[in-house]
XYZ file of N, CA, C and O in Angstrom:
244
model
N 0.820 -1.182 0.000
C 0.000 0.000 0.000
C 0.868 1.250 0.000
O 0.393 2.163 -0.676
N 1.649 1.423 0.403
C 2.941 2.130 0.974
C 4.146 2.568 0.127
O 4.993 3.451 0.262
N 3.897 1.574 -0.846
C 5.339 1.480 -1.662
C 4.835 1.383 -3.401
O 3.720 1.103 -3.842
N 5.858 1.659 -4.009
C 5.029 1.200 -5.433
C 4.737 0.289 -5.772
O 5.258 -0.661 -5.188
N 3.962 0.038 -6.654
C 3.509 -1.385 -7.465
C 4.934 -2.312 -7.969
O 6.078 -1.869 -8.063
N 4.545 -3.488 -8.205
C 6.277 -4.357 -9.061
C 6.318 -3.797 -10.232
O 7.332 -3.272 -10.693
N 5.497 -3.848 -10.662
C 5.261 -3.791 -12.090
C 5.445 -1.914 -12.721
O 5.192 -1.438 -13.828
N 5.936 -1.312 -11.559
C 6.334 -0.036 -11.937
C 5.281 1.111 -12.396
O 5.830 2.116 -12.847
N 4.040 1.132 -12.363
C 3.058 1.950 -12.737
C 1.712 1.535 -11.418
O 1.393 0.514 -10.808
N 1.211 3.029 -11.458
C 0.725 3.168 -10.754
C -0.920 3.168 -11.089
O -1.497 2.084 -11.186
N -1.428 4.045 -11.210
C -2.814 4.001 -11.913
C -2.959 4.567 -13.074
O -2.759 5.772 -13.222
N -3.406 3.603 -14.259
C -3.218 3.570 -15.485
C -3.881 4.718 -15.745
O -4.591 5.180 -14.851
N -3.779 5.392 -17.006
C -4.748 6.205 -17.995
C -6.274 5.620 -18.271
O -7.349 6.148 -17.987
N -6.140 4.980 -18.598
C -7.653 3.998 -18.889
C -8.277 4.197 -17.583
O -9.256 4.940 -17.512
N -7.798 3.586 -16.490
C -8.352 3.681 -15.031
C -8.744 4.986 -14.558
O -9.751 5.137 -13.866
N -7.863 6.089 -14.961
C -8.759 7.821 -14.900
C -9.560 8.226 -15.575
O -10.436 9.040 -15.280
N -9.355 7.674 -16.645
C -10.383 8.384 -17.939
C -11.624 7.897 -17.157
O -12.584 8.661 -17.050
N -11.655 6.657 -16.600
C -13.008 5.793 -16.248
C -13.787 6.980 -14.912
O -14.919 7.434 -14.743
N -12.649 7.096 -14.284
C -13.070 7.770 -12.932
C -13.249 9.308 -13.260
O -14.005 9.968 -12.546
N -12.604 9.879 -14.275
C -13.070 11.455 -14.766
C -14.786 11.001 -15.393
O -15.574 11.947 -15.378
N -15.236 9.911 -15.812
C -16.211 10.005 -16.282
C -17.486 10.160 -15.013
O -18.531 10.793 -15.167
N -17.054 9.361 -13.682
C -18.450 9.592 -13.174
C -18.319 11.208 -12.281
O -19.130 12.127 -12.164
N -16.848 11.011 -11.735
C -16.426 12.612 -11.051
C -15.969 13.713 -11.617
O -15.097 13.652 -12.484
N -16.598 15.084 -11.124
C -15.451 16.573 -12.000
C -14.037 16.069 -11.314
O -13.860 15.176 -10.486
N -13.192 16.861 -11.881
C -12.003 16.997 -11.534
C -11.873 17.416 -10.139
O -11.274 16.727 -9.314
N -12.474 18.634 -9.838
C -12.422 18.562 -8.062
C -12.275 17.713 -7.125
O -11.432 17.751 -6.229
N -13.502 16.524 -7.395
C -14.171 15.595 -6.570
C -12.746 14.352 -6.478
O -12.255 13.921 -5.435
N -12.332 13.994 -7.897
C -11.267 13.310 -7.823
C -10.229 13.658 -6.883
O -9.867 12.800 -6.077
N -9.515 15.214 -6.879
C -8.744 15.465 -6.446
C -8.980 15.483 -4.851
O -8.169 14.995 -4.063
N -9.721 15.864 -4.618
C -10.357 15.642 -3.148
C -10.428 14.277 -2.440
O -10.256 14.014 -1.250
N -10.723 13.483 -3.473
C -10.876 11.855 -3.073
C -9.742 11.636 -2.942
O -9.533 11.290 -1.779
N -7.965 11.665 -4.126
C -6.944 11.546 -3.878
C -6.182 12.124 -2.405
O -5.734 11.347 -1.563
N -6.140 13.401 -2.294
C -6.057 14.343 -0.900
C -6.212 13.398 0.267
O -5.361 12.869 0.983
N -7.864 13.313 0.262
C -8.177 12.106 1.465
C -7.729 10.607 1.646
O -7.494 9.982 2.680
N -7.687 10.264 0.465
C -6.960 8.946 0.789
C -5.279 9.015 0.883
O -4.874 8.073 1.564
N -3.924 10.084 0.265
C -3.454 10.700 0.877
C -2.761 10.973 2.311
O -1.595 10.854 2.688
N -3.925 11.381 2.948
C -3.821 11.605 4.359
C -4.140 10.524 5.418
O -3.591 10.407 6.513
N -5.256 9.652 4.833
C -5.435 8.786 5.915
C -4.566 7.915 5.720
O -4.396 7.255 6.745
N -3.521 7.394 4.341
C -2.273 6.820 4.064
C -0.993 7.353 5.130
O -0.074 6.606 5.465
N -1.091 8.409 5.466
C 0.116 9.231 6.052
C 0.110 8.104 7.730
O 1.054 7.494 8.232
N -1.156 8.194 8.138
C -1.456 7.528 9.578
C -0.850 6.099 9.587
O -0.744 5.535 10.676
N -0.593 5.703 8.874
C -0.432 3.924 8.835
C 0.934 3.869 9.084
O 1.198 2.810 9.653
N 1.961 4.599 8.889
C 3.373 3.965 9.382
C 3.437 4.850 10.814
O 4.270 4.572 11.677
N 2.771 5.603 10.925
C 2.910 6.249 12.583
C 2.063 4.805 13.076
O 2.794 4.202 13.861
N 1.058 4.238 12.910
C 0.341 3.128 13.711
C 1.414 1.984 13.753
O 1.615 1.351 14.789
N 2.066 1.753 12.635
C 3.071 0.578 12.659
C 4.366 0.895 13.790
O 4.916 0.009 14.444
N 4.582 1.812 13.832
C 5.725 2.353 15.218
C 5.032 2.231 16.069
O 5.302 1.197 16.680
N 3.989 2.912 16.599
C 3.172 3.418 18.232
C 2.507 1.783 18.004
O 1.377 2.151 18.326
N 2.358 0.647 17.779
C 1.813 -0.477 17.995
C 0.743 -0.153 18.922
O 0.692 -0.315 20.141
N 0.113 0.212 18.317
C -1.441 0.742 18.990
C -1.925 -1.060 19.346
O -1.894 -2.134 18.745
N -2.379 -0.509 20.768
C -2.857 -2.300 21.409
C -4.382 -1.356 21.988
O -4.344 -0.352 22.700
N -5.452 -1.926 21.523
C -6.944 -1.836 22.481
C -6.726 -1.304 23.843
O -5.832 -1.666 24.607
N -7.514 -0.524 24.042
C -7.782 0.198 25.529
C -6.796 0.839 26.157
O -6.965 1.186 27.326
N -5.543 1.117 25.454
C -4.323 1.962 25.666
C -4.002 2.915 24.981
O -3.572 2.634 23.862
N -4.097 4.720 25.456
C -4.051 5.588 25.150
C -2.661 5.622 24.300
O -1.490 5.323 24.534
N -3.498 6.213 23.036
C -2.274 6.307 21.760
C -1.229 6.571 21.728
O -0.356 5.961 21.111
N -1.008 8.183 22.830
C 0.436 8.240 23.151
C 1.338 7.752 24.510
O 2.302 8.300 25.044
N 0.630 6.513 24.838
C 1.474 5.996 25.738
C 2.692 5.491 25.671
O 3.438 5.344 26.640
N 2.996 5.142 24.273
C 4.914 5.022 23.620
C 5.408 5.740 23.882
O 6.574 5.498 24.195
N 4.785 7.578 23.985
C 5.548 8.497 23.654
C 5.783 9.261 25.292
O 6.365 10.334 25.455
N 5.255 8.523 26.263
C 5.348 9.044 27.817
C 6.969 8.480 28.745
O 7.155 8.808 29.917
């Protein structure tokens, strides 16, 4: 998720053209942005080994 594809490409032309057809350009870019950001959270969760019922920054006390 994190890293690139093997195969060296990422999301094809064909695969946007498809997604410019149901969204404006805004909406895409907005959708990219957000997924983006909630991507950013996942290697901070892989360090802080977030365990159930233990406050998030308890690694960092």
């Amino acid at each position: 998720m994190l890293r690139p594809s093997a195969d060296g490409e990422g999301v094809s032309d064909a695969l946007c053209a498809q997604a410019a057809e149901h969204c404006a350009s805004k909406a895409l870019a907005t959708l990219m942005s957000a997924i983006g950001r909630s991507d950013s959270f996942t290697p901070v969760a892989l360090v802080a080994e977030p365990v159930s019922g233990r406050s998030f920054t308890g690694p960092w006390k």
